[in-house]
Amino acid sequence: MAAHMAKSSGDTPYEQEAEPPPHKSSIAPRVFWPSAVIILVFVVYSTALSKSAQNLIGRVQESIVGDLGWFYTALVSLFVIFALWVGIGRYGDIKLGKNKDKPEFGLGSWLAMLFAAGMGIGLVFWGVAEPLNHLTAPRPGTGKGEAERSEFAMVQTFLHWGIHPWAIYIVVGLAVAYAVHRKGRPVSIRWALEPILGNRIKGYWGDAIDVIAVVGTVFGVATSLGFGVIQISSGLESQGWVTNPDKSLQVTLIIGITLLATVSVVTGVSKGIKWLSNINMTLAGALMLFVLIAGPTLFILNLFIQDIGAYLQNVLMLSFDTGAVHGGEGTAWVSSWTVFYWGWWISWAPFVGVFIARISRGRTVREFVCGVLLIPTLLTFFWFAVFGGSALHRETFGNGGLVGQDGTVGTDSALFQLLDTLPGGAFVAGATILLIVLFFVTSSDSGSFVVDMLASGGDPNPPVWSRVFWSFSEGALAIALLVASGTGTASLTTLQTAAIITALPFSLVMIGMCVATVKSFRQERQAYLARQQKKQEARLVDQAVTAIEEGLENGAPPNGNSPDRALPNGNLPNGSPPDGAEDSPVDTRTA
């Protein structure tokens, strides 16, 4: 480390010479083939023996979410503390790249890509549905009043979509970005653990880590793709454009989205993915502005400010709340919502973390943390205030109609039910469906790109054929499970649960990433301080040599028996200070 540090320019605090990555083949066989086989076996098992698969995975999921809820709760809260610490602390000036590197993408495109990949589609899906669900079935212990339940609904939604998921992404993204851009390692999860595993990361340990990341990412993207087309078909039905949408329509939608995602992922990050992300953000911003203006504008703005305050007031308590004081009912509610979300975000962390690491070259640690943690969180809060707030206003102060007679919420159709109460009709609904499609395309193409990088040995520009392979694999996986299910959702729910299960082993990997990141940052800072001390010593030596040379040029004998010899107080006999004393860093009055 010190040897590398000595070669740096020293212009900014931290720089390490990047080692060129070794030549890689088109795929990494020990990651590519095991991942493909695991996915294939799971598809065959969950389709051929769907009941057995659902029962088995359900029992495992119940044990993980139910019995380990305390672990997920504590771990995700610690991830938030870790993200804030590295962003605010003394390591914030470390650049994710060489010191002279400039950001590869502009701020707007960078934020658009990480936001769209991180949770863009989730916001469209849950923007109306989640606050309504919390309003009708709140956490045990919430007040009985309608106002209390409304405020709780927004605060709880903010908790699930705020700084916690983005802190999870930061843990992975920062560790990978440092290894890739600072140390010149391949784009892969395994290299983030090199500081603690050493050369063992090149063997089976590293292969197992990357396989877990690939499988979890494919499961997560395929599940979102499947549920997304269900929401799209629900929107088409709500506008009367289709009647009783069936599986054939949903399969057609999956094929169309997969083809668009394939075209995007083939063109790469700087073209297709970047352009689609910018289009997504433009459409999402336009839709949000429309609902803000056409809806209860003043109520939304007031709600946004009030709920931020309520969130800040309660976030610490809610972050560590396991529901234990309310008995089995409380822990069951927390497990079904909060713990489930933490597991879901962790299962997406390899995909989102690697992707935002890939697009973050040239950013400092502080820029990375602030950009990933704060800006998307504020945008997310405002999105929920606009859509969720409009829905809550209609239910509490308006004509209602968004909650069924039995007190249930139509999660798939809630967004379109809200839009039906606003002006715009078919045009707004059509634009919303287009937005959902593009968000799914962005999630699919960026997910395929990340999986391909991992399965190609960390190549930042993996071959085209394997990009197409993984893009088609995600679509085929969603189709297979959708067709195999009797209702169209049961097998997808099984896959979603399986993705949560993959979060448990990867959560241990993330703990290792935190340790490895701190170790790397500490070593780099120590090397930087040592280099600065050497520079200071060299500067003092240069000043001393210069002073001696000047003295000899002025005729001062080496033994100091000069008629102008300085007195003990540092002045010459005539009372004037010695030459250069006013520029000396040393206080001569105490010499």
Coordinates of C-alpha atoms in Angstrom, one line a residue:
M1 CA 0.0 0.0 0.0
A2 CA 2.7 2.4 1.0
A3 CA 4.6 1.7 -2.2
H4 CA 1.6 2.5 -4.3
M5 CA 1.0 5.6 -2.3
A6 CA 4.5 6.9 -2.9
K7 CA 3.9 7.0 -6.6
S8 CA 0.9 9.2 -6.4
S9 CA 0.9 12.8 -7.3
G10 CA -0.3 13.9 -3.9
D11 CA -2.6 16.6 -5.3
T12 CA -5.4 15.4 -3.1
P13 CA -5.4 13.4 0.1
Y14 CA -5.8 9.9 -1.2
E15 CA -4.6 8.1 -4.3
Q16 CA -3.4 4.6 -5.0
E17 CA -2.0 3.4 -8.3
A18 CA -4.5 1.1 -9.9
E19 CA -3.4 -2.3 -11.0
P20 CA -4.6 -3.3 -14.5
P21 CA -7.1 -6.1 -14.3
P22 CA -5.9 -9.4 -15.8
H23 CA -7.2 -10.5 -19.1
K24 CA -10.5 -12.2 -18.8
S25 CA -12.3 -14.7 -21.1
S26 CA -15.8 -13.9 -22.3
I27 CA -17.3 -15.6 -19.2
A28 CA -16.2 -16.8 -15.8
P29 CA -17.2 -20.5 -16.0
R30 CA -17.2 -21.1 -12.3
V31 CA -19.8 -18.3 -11.8
F32 CA -21.7 -18.4 -15.1
W33 CA -22.6 -22.1 -15.2
P34 CA -23.4 -22.7 -11.5
S35 CA -25.7 -19.7 -11.6
A36 CA -27.4 -20.8 -14.7
V37 CA -27.9 -24.3 -13.3
I38 CA -29.3 -23.1 -10.0
I39 CA -31.8 -20.9 -11.8
L40 CA -32.8 -23.7 -14.2
V41 CA -33.3 -26.2 -11.4
F42 CA -35.4 -23.8 -9.4
V43 CA -37.6 -23.1 -12.4
V44 CA -38.1 -26.7 -13.0
Y45 CA -38.8 -27.5 -9.4
S46 CA -41.2 -24.6 -8.8
T47 CA -43.2 -25.3 -11.9
A48 CA -43.3 -29.1 -11.9
L49 CA -43.8 -29.3 -8.1
S50 CA -45.3 -25.9 -7.4
K51 CA -47.2 -26.8 -4.2
S52 CA -44.2 -28.5 -2.7
A53 CA -41.9 -25.6 -3.7
Q54 CA -44.3 -23.1 -2.2
N55 CA -44.6 -25.0 1.1
L56 CA -40.9 -25.6 1.5
I57 CA -39.8 -22.1 0.7
G58 CA -42.7 -20.7 2.8
R59 CA -41.4 -22.6 5.8
V60 CA -37.9 -21.4 5.2
Q61 CA -39.1 -17.8 4.7
E62 CA -41.1 -18.0 7.9
S63 CA -38.1 -19.1 9.9
I64 CA -35.9 -16.4 8.4
V65 CA -38.3 -13.5 8.6
G66 CA -40.0 -14.6 11.8
D67 CA -37.1 -15.9 13.8
L68 CA -34.4 -13.5 12.5
G69 CA -36.4 -10.3 12.4
W70 CA -34.3 -8.9 15.2
F71 CA -31.2 -9.6 13.1
Y72 CA -32.4 -7.8 10.0
T73 CA -33.7 -4.9 12.1
A74 CA -30.4 -4.3 13.9
L75 CA -28.3 -4.9 10.8
V76 CA -30.0 -2.5 8.5
S77 CA -30.0 0.2 11.2
L78 CA -26.2 -0.3 11.6
F79 CA -25.8 0.0 7.8
V80 CA -27.4 3.5 8.1
I81 CA -25.0 4.4 10.8
F82 CA -22.1 3.1 8.7
A83 CA -23.1 5.1 5.6
L84 CA -23.4 8.3 7.5
W85 CA -20.1 7.7 9.3
V86 CA -18.1 7.2 6.1
G87 CA -19.8 10.0 4.3
I88 CA -19.5 12.6 7.0
G89 CA -16.2 11.5 8.5
R90 CA -12.5 12.0 7.6
Y91 CA -12.7 9.4 4.8
G92 CA -15.1 11.5 2.7
D93 CA -12.3 13.0 0.5
I94 CA -11.2 9.6 -0.9
K95 CA -11.9 9.6 -4.6
L96 CA -13.5 6.5 -6.2
G97 CA -10.8 6.6 -9.0
K98 CA -7.5 8.3 -9.6
N99 CA -7.1 11.8 -8.1
K100 CA -7.4 13.4 -11.6
D101 CA -10.4 11.4 -12.7
K102 CA -13.5 13.4 -13.5
P103 CA -17.0 11.9 -13.0
E104 CA -17.9 9.8 -16.0
F105 CA -21.5 11.0 -16.0
G106 CA -23.0 14.4 -15.3
L107 CA -24.9 14.9 -12.0
G108 CA -28.3 14.8 -13.6
S109 CA -27.7 11.6 -15.6
W110 CA -26.0 9.9 -12.6
L111 CA -28.8 10.6 -10.2
A112 CA -31.4 9.5 -12.9
M113 CA -29.7 6.2 -13.4
L114 CA -29.2 5.3 -9.8
F115 CA -32.7 6.4 -8.9
A116 CA -34.3 4.5 -11.8
A117 CA -32.3 1.3 -11.1
G118 CA -32.7 1.6 -7.3
M119 CA -36.4 1.8 -6.8
G120 CA -38.1 3.7 -9.6
I121 CA -40.6 1.0 -10.5
G122 CA -41.3 0.3 -6.9
L123 CA -42.4 3.9 -6.4
V124 CA -44.9 3.7 -9.2
F125 CA -46.2 0.3 -7.9
W126 CA -46.5 1.3 -4.2
G127 CA -46.9 5.1 -4.4
V128 CA -50.6 4.9 -3.7
A129 CA -51.0 1.4 -2.5
E130 CA -48.7 1.3 0.6
P131 CA -50.0 4.4 2.4
L132 CA -53.5 3.1 1.9
N133 CA -52.6 -0.3 3.2
H134 CA -51.1 1.2 6.3
L135 CA -54.2 3.4 6.8
T136 CA -56.6 0.4 6.7
A137 CA -54.3 -2.0 8.6
P138 CA -51.9 0.0 10.7
R139 CA -49.1 -1.3 12.9
P140 CA -50.4 -2.5 16.3
G141 CA -50.2 0.3 18.8
T142 CA -51.1 3.1 16.3
G143 CA -53.8 5.5 17.6
K144 CA -57.4 4.9 16.7
G145 CA -58.0 8.3 15.2
E146 CA -58.1 8.8 11.4
A147 CA -55.5 11.6 11.6
E148 CA -53.1 9.5 13.7
R149 CA -53.4 6.6 11.3
S150 CA -52.9 8.9 8.2
E151 CA -49.7 10.3 9.7
F152 CA -48.5 6.8 10.7
A153 CA -49.2 5.6 7.2
M154 CA -46.8 8.1 5.7
V155 CA -44.1 7.9 8.3
Q156 CA -44.1 4.1 8.0
T157 CA -43.9 4.3 4.2
F158 CA -41.0 6.8 4.6
L159 CA -39.2 4.3 6.8
H160 CA -39.5 1.6 4.2
W161 CA -38.4 3.7 1.3
G162 CA -36.1 6.3 2.9
I163 CA -32.5 6.2 4.0
H164 CA -32.5 2.6 5.0
P165 CA -32.7 0.9 1.6
W166 CA -30.2 3.5 0.2
A167 CA -27.8 2.8 3.0
I168 CA -28.0 -0.9 2.1
Y169 CA -27.0 0.0 -1.5
I170 CA -24.2 2.3 -0.3
V171 CA -22.6 -0.6 1.7
V172 CA -22.3 -2.7 -1.5
G173 CA -21.8 0.2 -4.0
L174 CA -19.1 1.9 -2.0
A175 CA -17.1 -1.3 -1.4
V176 CA -17.3 -2.3 -5.1
A177 CA -16.6 1.2 -6.4
Y178 CA -13.5 1.5 -4.2
A179 CA -12.2 -1.9 -5.4
V180 CA -13.0 -1.2 -9.0
H181 CA -12.1 2.5 -9.5
R182 CA -9.5 3.0 -6.9
K183 CA -7.6 -0.3 -6.9
G184 CA -8.3 -1.3 -10.5
R185 CA -10.0 -4.6 -9.7
P186 CA -12.6 -6.2 -12.0
V187 CA -16.3 -5.2 -11.5
S188 CA -17.3 -8.0 -9.2
I189 CA -18.6 -8.4 -5.6
R190 CA -15.7 -10.7 -4.6
W191 CA -13.0 -8.0 -4.9
A192 CA -14.8 -5.8 -2.3
L193 CA -13.7 -8.5 0.3
E194 CA -10.1 -8.7 -0.8
P195 CA -8.8 -6.7 2.2
I196 CA -10.0 -9.4 4.6
L197 CA -9.9 -12.6 2.5
G198 CA -6.7 -11.8 0.5
N199 CA -5.9 -14.2 -2.3
R200 CA -8.6 -16.6 -1.3
I201 CA -11.0 -14.3 -3.0
K202 CA -9.7 -15.6 -6.3
G203 CA -10.8 -19.1 -5.5
Y204 CA -14.0 -20.9 -4.5
W205 CA -14.9 -18.3 -1.8
G206 CA -15.0 -15.6 -4.5
D207 CA -17.0 -17.8 -6.9
A208 CA -19.6 -18.6 -4.2
I209 CA -20.0 -14.9 -3.4
D210 CA -20.6 -14.0 -7.1
V211 CA -23.0 -16.9 -7.6
I212 CA -25.1 -15.7 -4.7
A213 CA -25.1 -12.2 -6.2
V214 CA -26.1 -13.4 -9.7
V215 CA -28.9 -15.7 -8.5
G216 CA -30.4 -13.1 -6.2
T217 CA -30.3 -10.4 -8.9
V218 CA -32.0 -12.6 -11.5
F219 CA -34.7 -13.6 -9.0
G220 CA -35.3 -10.0 -8.0
V221 CA -35.5 -8.7 -11.5
A222 CA -37.7 -11.6 -12.8
T223 CA -40.1 -11.2 -9.9
S224 CA -40.4 -7.4 -10.5
L225 CA -40.9 -8.1 -14.2
G226 CA -43.7 -10.5 -13.5
F227 CA -45.6 -8.4 -11.0
G228 CA -45.1 -5.3 -13.2
V229 CA -47.0 -6.8 -16.1
I230 CA -49.8 -7.6 -13.8
Q231 CA -50.0 -3.9 -12.8
I232 CA -49.8 -2.9 -16.5
S233 CA -52.6 -5.3 -17.5
S234 CA -54.6 -3.9 -14.6
G235 CA -54.1 -0.4 -15.9
L236 CA -55.2 -1.5 -19.4
E237 CA -58.3 -3.1 -17.9
S238 CA -59.2 0.0 -15.8
Q239 CA -59.3 2.1 -19.0
G240 CA -61.4 -0.4 -20.8
W241 CA -58.6 -1.0 -23.4
V242 CA -58.7 -4.8 -22.6
T243 CA -61.3 -7.0 -21.0
N244 CA -60.4 -9.6 -18.5
P245 CA -56.6 -9.6 -19.2
D246 CA -55.3 -13.2 -19.2
K247 CA -51.9 -14.8 -19.2
S248 CA -51.4 -14.5 -22.9
L249 CA -51.5 -10.7 -22.6
Q250 CA -49.1 -10.8 -19.7
V251 CA -46.7 -13.1 -21.5
T252 CA -46.8 -10.8 -24.5
L253 CA -46.0 -7.8 -22.3
I254 CA -43.1 -9.7 -20.7
I255 CA -41.7 -10.5 -24.2
G256 CA -42.1 -6.9 -25.3
I257 CA -40.4 -5.5 -22.2
T258 CA -37.6 -8.1 -22.5
L259 CA -36.9 -7.1 -26.1
L260 CA -36.7 -3.4 -25.2
A261 CA -34.5 -4.2 -22.3
T262 CA -32.2 -6.4 -24.5
V263 CA -31.8 -3.5 -27.1
S264 CA -31.0 -1.1 -24.2
V265 CA -28.5 -3.4 -22.5
V266 CA -26.7 -4.2 -25.8
T267 CA -26.1 -0.5 -26.4
G268 CA -24.4 -0.2 -23.0
V269 CA -24.5 2.2 -20.0
S270 CA -23.6 5.4 -21.8
K271 CA -26.3 5.1 -24.4
G272 CA -29.5 3.0 -23.9
I273 CA -29.5 2.7 -20.1
K274 CA -28.6 6.4 -19.7
W275 CA -31.2 7.6 -22.2
L276 CA -33.9 5.5 -20.8
S277 CA -33.2 6.6 -17.3
N278 CA -33.4 10.2 -18.3
I279 CA -36.7 9.6 -20.1
N280 CA -38.0 7.8 -17.1
M281 CA -37.2 10.7 -14.8
T282 CA -38.7 13.2 -17.2
L283 CA -42.0 11.2 -17.4
A284 CA -42.1 10.5 -13.7
G285 CA -41.5 14.2 -12.9
A286 CA -44.3 15.2 -15.3
L287 CA -46.7 12.7 -13.8
M288 CA -45.9 13.8 -10.3
L289 CA -46.3 17.5 -11.2
F290 CA -49.6 16.7 -12.8
V291 CA -51.0 14.9 -9.7
L292 CA -49.6 17.7 -7.5
I293 CA -51.4 20.4 -9.5
A294 CA -54.6 18.5 -10.2
G295 CA -54.8 17.0 -6.7
P296 CA -55.1 18.7 -3.3
T297 CA -51.9 20.8 -3.8
L298 CA -51.9 22.7 -0.5
F299 CA -52.6 19.6 1.5
I300 CA -49.8 17.7 -0.3
L301 CA -47.3 20.5 0.4
N302 CA -48.3 20.8 4.1
L303 CA -48.3 17.0 4.4
F304 CA -44.8 16.7 2.9
I305 CA -43.3 19.1 5.4
Q306 CA -45.2 17.7 8.4
D307 CA -44.3 14.1 7.6
I308 CA -40.6 14.8 7.2
G309 CA -40.7 16.2 10.7
A310 CA -42.6 13.2 12.0
Y311 CA -40.2 10.9 10.2
L312 CA -37.1 12.6 11.7
Q313 CA -38.8 12.5 15.2
N314 CA -39.6 8.8 15.0
V315 CA -36.9 7.3 12.7
L316 CA -34.6 6.2 15.5
M317 CA -37.4 4.4 17.4
L318 CA -38.9 2.8 14.3
S319 CA -35.5 1.7 13.0
F320 CA -35.1 -0.6 16.0
D321 CA -38.7 -1.5 16.7
T322 CA -39.4 -5.2 16.4
G323 CA -43.0 -5.0 17.6
A324 CA -42.1 -7.1 20.6
V325 CA -44.1 -5.0 23.1
H326 CA -47.3 -5.8 21.2
G327 CA -46.8 -9.6 21.4
G328 CA -47.2 -11.9 18.5
E329 CA -49.5 -9.5 16.6
G330 CA -46.8 -6.8 16.7
T331 CA -43.9 -9.0 15.6
A332 CA -46.1 -10.5 12.9
W333 CA -46.9 -7.1 11.5
V334 CA -43.3 -6.0 11.5
S335 CA -42.2 -9.2 9.9
S336 CA -44.7 -9.0 7.1
W337 CA -43.8 -5.4 6.3
T338 CA -40.6 -3.9 7.6
V339 CA -38.5 -7.1 7.9
F340 CA -39.8 -8.2 4.6
Y341 CA -38.7 -4.9 3.0
W342 CA -35.2 -5.2 4.6
G343 CA -34.7 -8.6 3.2
W344 CA -36.0 -7.5 -0.2
W345 CA -33.7 -4.5 -0.4
I346 CA -30.7 -6.7 0.6
S347 CA -31.6 -9.2 -2.1
W348 CA -31.5 -6.3 -4.6
A349 CA -28.2 -4.9 -3.1
P350 CA -25.9 -6.8 -5.5
F351 CA -27.7 -5.5 -8.5
V352 CA -28.1 -1.9 -7.5
G353 CA -24.8 -1.7 -5.6
V354 CA -22.7 -3.0 -8.5
F355 CA -24.6 -0.8 -11.0
I356 CA -24.2 2.5 -9.0
A357 CA -20.6 1.5 -8.4
R358 CA -20.1 1.1 -12.2
I359 CA -21.5 4.6 -12.9
S360 CA -19.7 6.4 -10.1
R361 CA -16.1 6.7 -11.2
G362 CA -14.6 10.0 -10.3
R363 CA -16.9 10.8 -7.4
T364 CA -15.6 11.2 -3.9
V365 CA -16.9 9.1 -1.0
R366 CA -18.7 12.1 0.3
E367 CA -20.3 12.9 -3.1
F368 CA -21.2 9.2 -3.4
V369 CA -22.9 9.0 0.0
C370 CA -24.7 12.3 -0.3
G371 CA -25.8 11.6 -3.9
V372 CA -27.0 8.0 -3.1
L373 CA -28.4 8.6 0.4
L374 CA -29.9 12.0 0.6
I375 CA -31.2 13.2 -2.9
P376 CA -33.1 10.0 -3.8
T377 CA -34.6 9.9 -0.3
L378 CA -36.0 13.4 -0.6
L379 CA -37.3 12.7 -4.1
T380 CA -38.9 9.5 -2.8
F381 CA -40.5 11.3 0.2
F382 CA -42.0 13.9 -2.2
W383 CA -43.3 11.2 -4.5
F384 CA -45.1 9.5 -1.7
A385 CA -46.4 12.8 -0.4
V386 CA -47.9 13.5 -3.8
F387 CA -49.4 10.2 -4.6
G388 CA -50.0 8.7 -1.2
G389 CA -51.1 12.1 0.2
S390 CA -53.6 12.5 -2.6
A391 CA -55.0 9.0 -1.9
L392 CA -55.2 9.7 1.9
H393 CA -56.8 13.0 1.3
R394 CA -59.5 11.4 -0.8
E395 CA -60.1 8.7 1.8
T396 CA -60.2 10.9 4.8
F397 CA -61.6 14.2 3.5
G398 CA -63.1 13.3 0.1
N399 CA -65.4 10.8 -1.5
G400 CA -63.3 7.7 -0.8
G401 CA -63.6 4.8 -3.2
L402 CA -60.0 3.7 -3.1
V403 CA -60.5 1.2 -0.4
G404 CA -62.9 -1.7 -0.9
Q405 CA -66.0 -2.4 1.2
D406 CA -64.2 -5.1 3.0
G407 CA -61.3 -2.7 3.9
T408 CA -58.8 -4.1 1.4
V409 CA -56.7 -2.2 -1.1
G410 CA -56.3 -3.3 -4.7
T411 CA -52.5 -3.0 -4.8
D412 CA -52.2 -3.5 -8.5
S413 CA -55.0 -1.1 -9.5
A414 CA -54.7 1.6 -6.7
L415 CA -52.7 4.0 -8.8
F416 CA -55.1 3.9 -11.7
Q417 CA -58.1 4.2 -9.3
L418 CA -56.5 7.5 -8.1
L419 CA -55.8 8.8 -11.6
D420 CA -59.5 8.1 -12.5
T421 CA -60.5 10.7 -9.9
L422 CA -58.3 13.4 -11.7
P423 CA -58.7 15.1 -15.0
G424 CA -56.8 13.8 -18.0
G425 CA -58.5 10.5 -18.5
A426 CA -57.0 8.1 -21.0
F427 CA -54.0 10.4 -21.8
V428 CA -52.7 10.4 -18.2
A429 CA -53.4 6.6 -17.9
G430 CA -51.6 5.9 -21.1
A431 CA -48.6 8.0 -20.0
T432 CA -48.5 6.2 -16.7
I433 CA -48.5 2.8 -18.4
L434 CA -45.7 3.9 -20.6
L435 CA -43.8 5.1 -17.5
I436 CA -44.3 1.7 -15.9
V437 CA -43.0 -0.1 -19.0
L438 CA -39.9 2.1 -19.2
F439 CA -39.2 1.7 -15.5
F440 CA -39.3 -2.0 -15.9
V441 CA -37.2 -1.9 -19.0
T442 CA -34.6 0.2 -17.1
S443 CA -34.6 -2.3 -14.1
S444 CA -34.3 -5.2 -16.5
D445 CA -31.5 -3.8 -18.7
S446 CA -29.4 -2.6 -15.8
G447 CA -30.0 -5.9 -13.9
S448 CA -28.9 -7.9 -17.0
F449 CA -25.9 -5.7 -17.3
V450 CA -24.8 -6.2 -13.7
V451 CA -25.4 -10.0 -13.9
D452 CA -23.4 -10.2 -17.1
M453 CA -20.5 -8.3 -15.5
L454 CA -20.5 -10.7 -12.5
A455 CA -20.8 -13.8 -14.7
S456 CA -18.0 -12.5 -17.1
G457 CA -15.4 -12.2 -14.4
G458 CA -15.9 -8.5 -13.7
D459 CA -15.5 -7.2 -17.2
P460 CA -17.0 -3.7 -17.2
N461 CA -18.0 -4.1 -20.8
P462 CA -19.1 -7.8 -21.1
P463 CA -19.7 -9.4 -24.4
V464 CA -23.0 -8.7 -26.3
W465 CA -24.1 -12.4 -26.5
S466 CA -24.0 -12.9 -22.8
R467 CA -25.9 -9.6 -22.2
V468 CA -28.6 -11.0 -24.5
F469 CA -28.5 -14.4 -22.7
W470 CA -29.2 -12.9 -19.2
S471 CA -31.8 -10.5 -20.5
F472 CA -33.7 -13.3 -22.1
S473 CA -33.2 -15.5 -19.0
E474 CA -34.9 -13.0 -16.8
G475 CA -37.8 -12.7 -19.2
A476 CA -38.1 -16.5 -19.6
L477 CA -38.0 -17.0 -15.9
A478 CA -40.8 -14.6 -15.3
I479 CA -42.9 -16.2 -18.1
A480 CA -42.3 -19.7 -16.9
L481 CA -43.4 -19.0 -13.4
L482 CA -46.3 -16.9 -14.5
V483 CA -47.7 -19.6 -16.8
A484 CA -47.1 -22.4 -14.2
S485 CA -49.2 -20.6 -11.6
G486 CA -52.9 -21.2 -11.5
T487 CA -53.7 -17.6 -10.6
G488 CA -50.7 -16.0 -12.2
T489 CA -49.2 -14.8 -8.9
A490 CA -48.6 -17.8 -6.7
S491 CA -45.3 -18.9 -8.3
L492 CA -44.1 -15.4 -8.6
T493 CA -44.7 -15.0 -4.9
T494 CA -42.7 -18.2 -4.4
L495 CA -39.9 -16.6 -6.4
Q496 CA -40.1 -13.4 -4.4
T497 CA -39.8 -15.3 -1.2
A498 CA -36.8 -17.2 -2.6
A499 CA -35.2 -13.8 -3.4
I500 CA -35.7 -12.9 0.3
I501 CA -34.0 -16.1 1.4
T502 CA -30.9 -15.2 -0.7
A503 CA -30.7 -12.1 1.4
L504 CA -29.6 -14.0 4.5
P505 CA -26.3 -15.3 3.2
F506 CA -25.7 -12.0 1.3
S507 CA -26.2 -10.0 4.5
L508 CA -23.2 -11.8 6.0
V509 CA -21.3 -10.8 2.8
M510 CA -22.3 -7.2 3.5
I511 CA -21.0 -7.3 7.0
G512 CA -17.7 -8.4 5.5
M513 CA -17.9 -5.5 3.1
C514 CA -18.2 -3.0 5.9
V515 CA -15.2 -4.4 7.6
A516 CA -13.2 -4.5 4.4
T517 CA -14.1 -0.9 3.5
V518 CA -13.1 0.5 6.9
K519 CA -9.8 -1.5 6.8
S520 CA -9.0 -0.1 3.3
F521 CA -9.8 3.4 4.2
R522 CA -7.8 3.3 7.4
Q523 CA -4.7 1.9 5.6
E524 CA -5.0 4.5 2.9
R525 CA -5.3 7.4 5.4
Q526 CA -2.3 6.1 7.4
A527 CA -0.2 5.9 4.2
Y528 CA -1.3 9.4 3.3
L529 CA -0.4 10.8 6.7
A530 CA 3.0 9.0 6.5
R531 CA 3.6 10.6 3.1
Q532 CA 2.6 14.0 4.3
Q533 CA 5.0 13.7 7.3
K534 CA 7.9 12.8 4.9
K535 CA 7.1 15.8 2.8
Q536 CA 7.1 18.0 5.9
E537 CA 10.5 16.6 7.0
A538 CA 11.9 17.1 3.5
R539 CA 10.7 20.7 3.5
L540 CA 12.4 21.4 6.8
V541 CA 15.6 19.9 5.6
D542 CA 15.4 22.0 2.5
Q543 CA 14.9 25.1 4.6
A544 CA 17.8 24.3 6.8
V545 CA 20.2 23.7 3.9
T546 CA 19.0 26.9 2.3
A547 CA 19.7 28.9 5.5
I548 CA 23.2 27.4 5.7
E549 CA 24.0 28.2 2.1
E550 CA 22.7 31.8 2.5
G551 CA 24.9 32.2 5.6
L552 CA 28.0 31.0 3.8
E553 CA 27.3 33.3 0.8
N554 CA 27.0 36.2 3.2
G555 CA 30.4 35.5 4.7
A556 CA 29.5 33.9 8.0
P557 CA 32.3 31.5 9.1
P558 CA 31.3 28.0 10.1
N559 CA 32.4 28.4 13.7
G560 CA 29.9 31.3 14.2
N561 CA 32.7 33.8 15.3
S562 CA 31.2 36.5 13.2
P563 CA 31.0 40.1 14.3
D564 CA 27.3 39.8 13.3
R565 CA 26.8 36.7 15.4
A566 CA 23.2 36.6 16.8
L567 CA 22.6 37.3 20.5
P568 CA 20.8 34.7 22.7
N569 CA 17.5 36.4 22.0
G570 CA 17.9 35.7 18.3
N571 CA 18.7 39.3 17.3
L572 CA 21.9 40.7 15.8
P573 CA 23.9 43.2 17.9
N574 CA 22.3 46.1 16.1
G575 CA 18.9 44.8 17.1
S576 CA 17.7 43.6 13.7
P577 CA 16.5 40.0 13.2
P578 CA 18.6 37.6 11.2
D579 CA 17.9 37.2 7.5
G580 CA 14.8 35.1 6.7
A581 CA 13.7 34.9 10.3
E582 CA 10.3 36.4 9.5
D583 CA 9.7 33.6 7.0
S584 CA 10.9 30.8 9.3
P585 CA 8.2 28.3 10.5
V586 CA 10.2 28.0 13.8
D587 CA 9.6 30.4 16.6
T588 CA 13.2 31.8 17.2
R589 CA 12.2 33.6 20.3
T590 CA 12.4 30.4 22.3
A591 CA 15.5 29.1 20.5

